[in-house]
PDB file of C-alpha atoms in Angstrom:
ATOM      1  CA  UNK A   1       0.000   0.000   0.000  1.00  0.00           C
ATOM      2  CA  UNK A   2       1.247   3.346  -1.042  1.00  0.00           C
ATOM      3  CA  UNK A   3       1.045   5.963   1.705  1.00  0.00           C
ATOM      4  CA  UNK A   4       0.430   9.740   0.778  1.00  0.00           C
ATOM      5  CA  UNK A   5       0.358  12.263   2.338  1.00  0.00           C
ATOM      6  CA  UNK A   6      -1.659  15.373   1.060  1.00  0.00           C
ATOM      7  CA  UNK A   7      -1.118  19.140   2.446  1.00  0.00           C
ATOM      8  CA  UNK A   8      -3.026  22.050   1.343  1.00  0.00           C
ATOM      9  CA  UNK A   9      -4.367  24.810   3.495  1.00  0.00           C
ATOM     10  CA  UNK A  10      -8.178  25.073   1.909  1.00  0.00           C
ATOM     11  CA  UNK A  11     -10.225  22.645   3.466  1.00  0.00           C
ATOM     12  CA  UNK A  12     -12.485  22.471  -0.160  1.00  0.00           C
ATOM     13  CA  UNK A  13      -9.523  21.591  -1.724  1.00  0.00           C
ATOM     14  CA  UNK A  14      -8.515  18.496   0.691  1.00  0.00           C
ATOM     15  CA  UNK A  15     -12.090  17.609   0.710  1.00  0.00           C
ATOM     16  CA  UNK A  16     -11.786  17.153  -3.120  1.00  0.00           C
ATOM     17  CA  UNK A  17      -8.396  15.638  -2.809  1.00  0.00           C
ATOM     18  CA  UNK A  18     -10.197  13.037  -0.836  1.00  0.00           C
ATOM     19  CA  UNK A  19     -12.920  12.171  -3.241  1.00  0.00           C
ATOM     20  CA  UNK A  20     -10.344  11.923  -5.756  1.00  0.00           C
ATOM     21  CA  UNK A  21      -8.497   9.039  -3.784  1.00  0.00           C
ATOM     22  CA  UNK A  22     -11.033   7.146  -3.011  1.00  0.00           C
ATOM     23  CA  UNK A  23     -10.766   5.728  -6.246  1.00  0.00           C
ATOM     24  CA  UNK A  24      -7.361   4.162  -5.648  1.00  0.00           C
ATOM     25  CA  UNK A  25      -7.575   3.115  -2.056  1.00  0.00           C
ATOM     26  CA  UNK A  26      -6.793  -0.302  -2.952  1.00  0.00           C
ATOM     27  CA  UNK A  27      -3.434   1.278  -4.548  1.00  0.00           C
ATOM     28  CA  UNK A  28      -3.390   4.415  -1.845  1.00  0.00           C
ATOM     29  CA  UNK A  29      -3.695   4.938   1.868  1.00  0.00           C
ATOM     30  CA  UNK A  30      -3.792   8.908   1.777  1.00  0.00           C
ATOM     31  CA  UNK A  31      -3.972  11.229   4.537  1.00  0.00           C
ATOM     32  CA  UNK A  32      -5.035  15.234   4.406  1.00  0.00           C
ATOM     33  CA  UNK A  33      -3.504  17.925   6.608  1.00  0.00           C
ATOM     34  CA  UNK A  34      -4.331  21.861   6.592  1.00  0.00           C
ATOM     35  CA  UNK A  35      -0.497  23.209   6.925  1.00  0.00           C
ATOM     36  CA  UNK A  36       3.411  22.546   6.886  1.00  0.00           C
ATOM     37  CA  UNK A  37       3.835  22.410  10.634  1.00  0.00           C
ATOM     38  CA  UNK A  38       0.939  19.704  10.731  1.00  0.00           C
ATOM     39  CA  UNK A  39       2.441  17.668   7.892  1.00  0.00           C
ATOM     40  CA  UNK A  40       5.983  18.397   9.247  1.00  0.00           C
ATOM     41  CA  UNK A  41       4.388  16.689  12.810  1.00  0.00           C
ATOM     42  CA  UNK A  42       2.682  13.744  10.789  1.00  0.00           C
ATOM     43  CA  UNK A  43       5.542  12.792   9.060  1.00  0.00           C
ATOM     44  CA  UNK A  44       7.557  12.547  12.174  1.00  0.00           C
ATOM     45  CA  UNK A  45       4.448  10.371  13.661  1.00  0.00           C
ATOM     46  CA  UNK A  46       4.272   7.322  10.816  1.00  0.00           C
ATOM     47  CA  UNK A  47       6.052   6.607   7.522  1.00  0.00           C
ATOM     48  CA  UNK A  48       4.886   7.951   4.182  1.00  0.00           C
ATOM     49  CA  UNK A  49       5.982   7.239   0.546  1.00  0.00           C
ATOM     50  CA  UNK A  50       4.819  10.702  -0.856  1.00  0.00           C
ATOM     51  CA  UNK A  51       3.534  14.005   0.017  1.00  0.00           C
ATOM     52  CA  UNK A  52       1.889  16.337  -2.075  1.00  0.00           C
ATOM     53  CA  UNK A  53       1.823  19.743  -1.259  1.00  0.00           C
ATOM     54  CA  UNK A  54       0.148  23.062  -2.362  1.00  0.00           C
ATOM     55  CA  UNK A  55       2.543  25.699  -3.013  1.00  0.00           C
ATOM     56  CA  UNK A  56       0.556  29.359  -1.819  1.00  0.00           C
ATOM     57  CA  UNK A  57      -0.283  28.427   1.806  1.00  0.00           C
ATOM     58  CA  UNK A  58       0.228  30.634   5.087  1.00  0.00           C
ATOM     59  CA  UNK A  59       3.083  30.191   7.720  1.00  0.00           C
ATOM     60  CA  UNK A  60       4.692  27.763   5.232  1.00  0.00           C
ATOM     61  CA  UNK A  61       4.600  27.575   1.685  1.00  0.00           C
ATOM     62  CA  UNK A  62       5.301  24.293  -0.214  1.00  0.00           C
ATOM     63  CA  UNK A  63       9.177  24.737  -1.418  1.00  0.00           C
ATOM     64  CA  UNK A  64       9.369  25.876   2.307  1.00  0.00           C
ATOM     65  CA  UNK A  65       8.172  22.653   3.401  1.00  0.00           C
ATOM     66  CA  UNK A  66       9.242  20.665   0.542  1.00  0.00           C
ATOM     67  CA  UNK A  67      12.826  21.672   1.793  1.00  0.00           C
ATOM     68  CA  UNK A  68      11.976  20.602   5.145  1.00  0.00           C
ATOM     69  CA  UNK A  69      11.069  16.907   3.945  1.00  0.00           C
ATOM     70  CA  UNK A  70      13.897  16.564   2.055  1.00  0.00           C
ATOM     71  CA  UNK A  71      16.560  17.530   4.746  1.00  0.00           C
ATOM     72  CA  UNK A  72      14.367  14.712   6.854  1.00  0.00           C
ATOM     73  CA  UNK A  73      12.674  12.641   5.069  1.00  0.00           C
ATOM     74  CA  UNK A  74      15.110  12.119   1.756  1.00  0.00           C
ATOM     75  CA  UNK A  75      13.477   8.923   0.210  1.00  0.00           C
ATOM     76  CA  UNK A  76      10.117  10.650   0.431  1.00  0.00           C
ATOM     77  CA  UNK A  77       8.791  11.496  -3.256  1.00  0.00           C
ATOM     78  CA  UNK A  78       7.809  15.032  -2.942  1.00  0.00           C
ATOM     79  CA  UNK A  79       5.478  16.944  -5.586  1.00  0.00           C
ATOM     80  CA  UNK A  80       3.824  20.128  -5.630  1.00  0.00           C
ATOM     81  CA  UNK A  81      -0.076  20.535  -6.742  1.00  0.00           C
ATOM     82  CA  UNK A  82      -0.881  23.926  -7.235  1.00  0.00           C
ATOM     83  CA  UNK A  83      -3.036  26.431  -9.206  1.00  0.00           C
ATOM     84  CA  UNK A  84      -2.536  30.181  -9.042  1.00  0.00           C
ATOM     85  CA  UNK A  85       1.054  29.991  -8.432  1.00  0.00           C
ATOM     86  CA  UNK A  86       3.247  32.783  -9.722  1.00  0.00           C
ATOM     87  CA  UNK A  87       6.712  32.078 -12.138  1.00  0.00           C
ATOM     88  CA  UNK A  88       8.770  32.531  -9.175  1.00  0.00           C
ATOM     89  CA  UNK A  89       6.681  30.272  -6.718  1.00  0.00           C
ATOM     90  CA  UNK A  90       7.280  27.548  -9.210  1.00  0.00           C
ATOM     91  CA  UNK A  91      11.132  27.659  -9.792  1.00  0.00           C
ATOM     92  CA  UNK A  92      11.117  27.739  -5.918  1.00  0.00           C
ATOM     93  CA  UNK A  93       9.336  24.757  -6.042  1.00  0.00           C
ATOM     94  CA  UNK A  94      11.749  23.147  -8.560  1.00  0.00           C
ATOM     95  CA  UNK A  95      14.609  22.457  -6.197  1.00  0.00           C
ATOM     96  CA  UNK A  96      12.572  20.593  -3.524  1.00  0.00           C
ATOM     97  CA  UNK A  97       9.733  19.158  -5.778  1.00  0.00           C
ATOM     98  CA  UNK A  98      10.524  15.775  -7.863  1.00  0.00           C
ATOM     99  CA  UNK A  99       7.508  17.253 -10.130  1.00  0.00           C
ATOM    100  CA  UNK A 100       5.338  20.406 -10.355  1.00  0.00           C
ATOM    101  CA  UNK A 101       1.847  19.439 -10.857  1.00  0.00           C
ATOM    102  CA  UNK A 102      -1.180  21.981 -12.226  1.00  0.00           C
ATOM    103  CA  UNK A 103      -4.388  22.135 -10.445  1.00  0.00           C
ATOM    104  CA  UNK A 104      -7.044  21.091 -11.895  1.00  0.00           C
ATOM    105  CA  UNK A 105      -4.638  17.352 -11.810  1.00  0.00           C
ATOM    106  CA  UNK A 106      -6.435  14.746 -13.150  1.00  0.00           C
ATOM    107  CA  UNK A 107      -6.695  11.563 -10.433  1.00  0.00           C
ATOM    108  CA  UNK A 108      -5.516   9.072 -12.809  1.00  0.00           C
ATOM    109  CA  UNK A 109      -2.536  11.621 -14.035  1.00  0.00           C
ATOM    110  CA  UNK A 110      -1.730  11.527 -10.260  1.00  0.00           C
ATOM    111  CA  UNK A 111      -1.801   8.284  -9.362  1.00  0.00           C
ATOM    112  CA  UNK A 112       0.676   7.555 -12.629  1.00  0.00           C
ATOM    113  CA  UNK A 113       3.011  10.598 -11.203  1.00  0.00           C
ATOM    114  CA  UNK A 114       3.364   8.431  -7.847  1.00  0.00           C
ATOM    115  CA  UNK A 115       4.062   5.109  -9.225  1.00  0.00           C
ATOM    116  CA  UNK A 116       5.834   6.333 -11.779  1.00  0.00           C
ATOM    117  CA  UNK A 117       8.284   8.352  -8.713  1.00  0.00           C
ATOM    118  CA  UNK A 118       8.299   5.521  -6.704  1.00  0.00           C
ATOM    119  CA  UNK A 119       9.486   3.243  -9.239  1.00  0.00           C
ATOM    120  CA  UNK A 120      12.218   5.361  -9.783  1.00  0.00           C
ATOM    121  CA  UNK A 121      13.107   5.473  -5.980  1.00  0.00           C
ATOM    122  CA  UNK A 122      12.818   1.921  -5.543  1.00  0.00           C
ATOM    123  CA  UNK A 123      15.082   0.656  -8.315  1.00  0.00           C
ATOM    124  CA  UNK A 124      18.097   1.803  -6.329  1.00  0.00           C
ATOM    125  CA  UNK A 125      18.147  -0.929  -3.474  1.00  0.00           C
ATOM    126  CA  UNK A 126      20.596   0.288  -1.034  1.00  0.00           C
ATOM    127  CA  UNK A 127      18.551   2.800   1.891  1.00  0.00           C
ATOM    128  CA  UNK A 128      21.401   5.030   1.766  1.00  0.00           C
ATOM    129  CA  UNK A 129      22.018   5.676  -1.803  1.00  0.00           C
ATOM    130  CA  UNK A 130      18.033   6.275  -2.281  1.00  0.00           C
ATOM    131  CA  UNK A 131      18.677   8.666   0.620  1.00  0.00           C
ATOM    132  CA  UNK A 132      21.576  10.645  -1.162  1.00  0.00           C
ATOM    133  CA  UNK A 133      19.578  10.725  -4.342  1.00  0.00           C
ATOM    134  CA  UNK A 134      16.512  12.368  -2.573  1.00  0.00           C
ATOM    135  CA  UNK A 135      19.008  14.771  -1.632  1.00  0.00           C
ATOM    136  CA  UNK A 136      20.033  16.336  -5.278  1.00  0.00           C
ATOM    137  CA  UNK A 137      18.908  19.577  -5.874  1.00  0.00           C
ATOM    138  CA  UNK A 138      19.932  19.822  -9.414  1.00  0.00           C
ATOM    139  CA  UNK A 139      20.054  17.154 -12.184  1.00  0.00           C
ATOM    140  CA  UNK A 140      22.524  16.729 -14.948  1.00  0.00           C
ATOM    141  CA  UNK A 141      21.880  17.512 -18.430  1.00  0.00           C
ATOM    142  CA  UNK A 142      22.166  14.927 -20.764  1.00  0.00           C
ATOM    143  CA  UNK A 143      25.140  15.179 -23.392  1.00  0.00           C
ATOM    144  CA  UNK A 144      23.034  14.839 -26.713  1.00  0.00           C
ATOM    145  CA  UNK A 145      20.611  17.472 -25.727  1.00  0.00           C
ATOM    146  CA  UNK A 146      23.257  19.816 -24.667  1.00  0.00           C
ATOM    147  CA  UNK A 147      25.539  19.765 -27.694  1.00  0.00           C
ATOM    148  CA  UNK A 148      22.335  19.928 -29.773  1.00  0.00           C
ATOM    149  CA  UNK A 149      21.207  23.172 -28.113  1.00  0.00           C
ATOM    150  CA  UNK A 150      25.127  24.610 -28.562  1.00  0.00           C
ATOM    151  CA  UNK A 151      24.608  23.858 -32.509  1.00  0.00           C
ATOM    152  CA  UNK A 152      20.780  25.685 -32.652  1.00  0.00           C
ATOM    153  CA  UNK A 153      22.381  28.297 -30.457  1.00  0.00           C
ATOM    154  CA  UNK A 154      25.496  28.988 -32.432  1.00  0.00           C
ATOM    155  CA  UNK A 155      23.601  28.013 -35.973  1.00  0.00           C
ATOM    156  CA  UNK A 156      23.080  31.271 -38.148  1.00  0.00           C
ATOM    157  CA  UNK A 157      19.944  30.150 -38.881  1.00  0.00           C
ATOM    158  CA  UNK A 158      18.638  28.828 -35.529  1.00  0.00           C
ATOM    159  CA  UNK A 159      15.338  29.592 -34.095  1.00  0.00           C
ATOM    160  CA  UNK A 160      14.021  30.226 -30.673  1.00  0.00           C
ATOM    161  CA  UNK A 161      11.150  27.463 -31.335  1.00  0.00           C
ATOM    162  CA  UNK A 162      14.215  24.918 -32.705  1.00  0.00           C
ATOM    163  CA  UNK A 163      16.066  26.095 -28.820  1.00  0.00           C
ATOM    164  CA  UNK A 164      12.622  25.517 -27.080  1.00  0.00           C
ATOM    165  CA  UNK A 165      11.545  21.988 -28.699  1.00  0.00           C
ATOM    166  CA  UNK A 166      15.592  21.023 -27.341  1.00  0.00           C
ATOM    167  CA  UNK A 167      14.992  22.596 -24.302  1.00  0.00           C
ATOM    168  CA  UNK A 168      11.634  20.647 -23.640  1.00  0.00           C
ATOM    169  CA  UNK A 169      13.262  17.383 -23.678  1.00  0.00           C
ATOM    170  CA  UNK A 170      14.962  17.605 -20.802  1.00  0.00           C
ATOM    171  CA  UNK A 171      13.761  18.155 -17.235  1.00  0.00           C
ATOM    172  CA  UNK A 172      16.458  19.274 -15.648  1.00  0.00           C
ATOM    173  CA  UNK A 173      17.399  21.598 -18.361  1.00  0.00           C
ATOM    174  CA  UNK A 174      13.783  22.709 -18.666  1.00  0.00           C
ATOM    175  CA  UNK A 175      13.734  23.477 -14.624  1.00  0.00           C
ATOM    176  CA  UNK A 176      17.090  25.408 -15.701  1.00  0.00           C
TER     177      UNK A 176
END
């Protein structure tokens, strides 16, 4: 059973959270909390594979607390659900966050976003090198992509769309 744990100051929005779960509660165990500090205080209470966070919240936004679980909680998949955030709420977000998801999200686009994270995590068997790779703020750009934006770049004849389709294929240069 995957355990989640969601975090969002508007009680509406948890309340819709939790309809939106109850779909997958064979898959999901998933718990709601109202704030940072309470999810900060759960976390410390029981084990959870993921939390999802909204970003605008009072006291303690989500990179705030995203940053938090990561310094504590390193294996934990972290993501960010939010709707009205501003540019600079979401490259915030970016360094803590393994993804940046849009509200209105989709369940079933969630629930792939998860499994799909927690694959990832649990391919690397040792505790402490999942650990270390929770940790990394930044990831590496791949070779190809990066010597294929040098050529648009330095092409006389290259094109901002040509730089943004290269761009696009690569997260961490994307998040860049």
């Amino acid at each position: 059973m995957i355990r989640v744990l969601f975090v969002d100051d508007d009680p509406l929005i948890l309340a819709g959270l939790q309809r939106l779960m109850r779909r997958f509660s064979d898959e999901f165990q998933s718990e709601f909390v109202t704030s940072g500090v309470e999810a900060l205080e759960r976390l410390r209470r029981g084990s959870f594979d993921t939390i999802v966070s909204d970003m605008r919240m009072p006291a303690m936004d989500g990179a705030q607390l995203l940053t938090r679980v990561r310094d504590e909680f390193p294996e934990m998949v972290r993501l960010i659900l939010s709707g009205q955030s501003p540019q600079e709420s979401m490259f915030r977000a970016l360094g803590p966050a393994h993804r940046f998801l849009s509200k209105p999200c989709r369940a079933e686009d969630l629930r792939t976003y998860v499994i799909r994270a927690l694959k990832v995590r649990d391919r690397l068997a040792n505790r402490a090198l999942r650990a270390l790779v929770g940790q990394v703020n930044d990831l590496p750009c791949m070779p190809r992509i990066y010597k294929e934006l040098l050529e648009e770049l330095h092409s006389p004849r290259g094109s901002i769309d040509r730089v943004g389709h290269i761009v696009a294929q690569d997260v961490a240069m994307t998040a860049k």
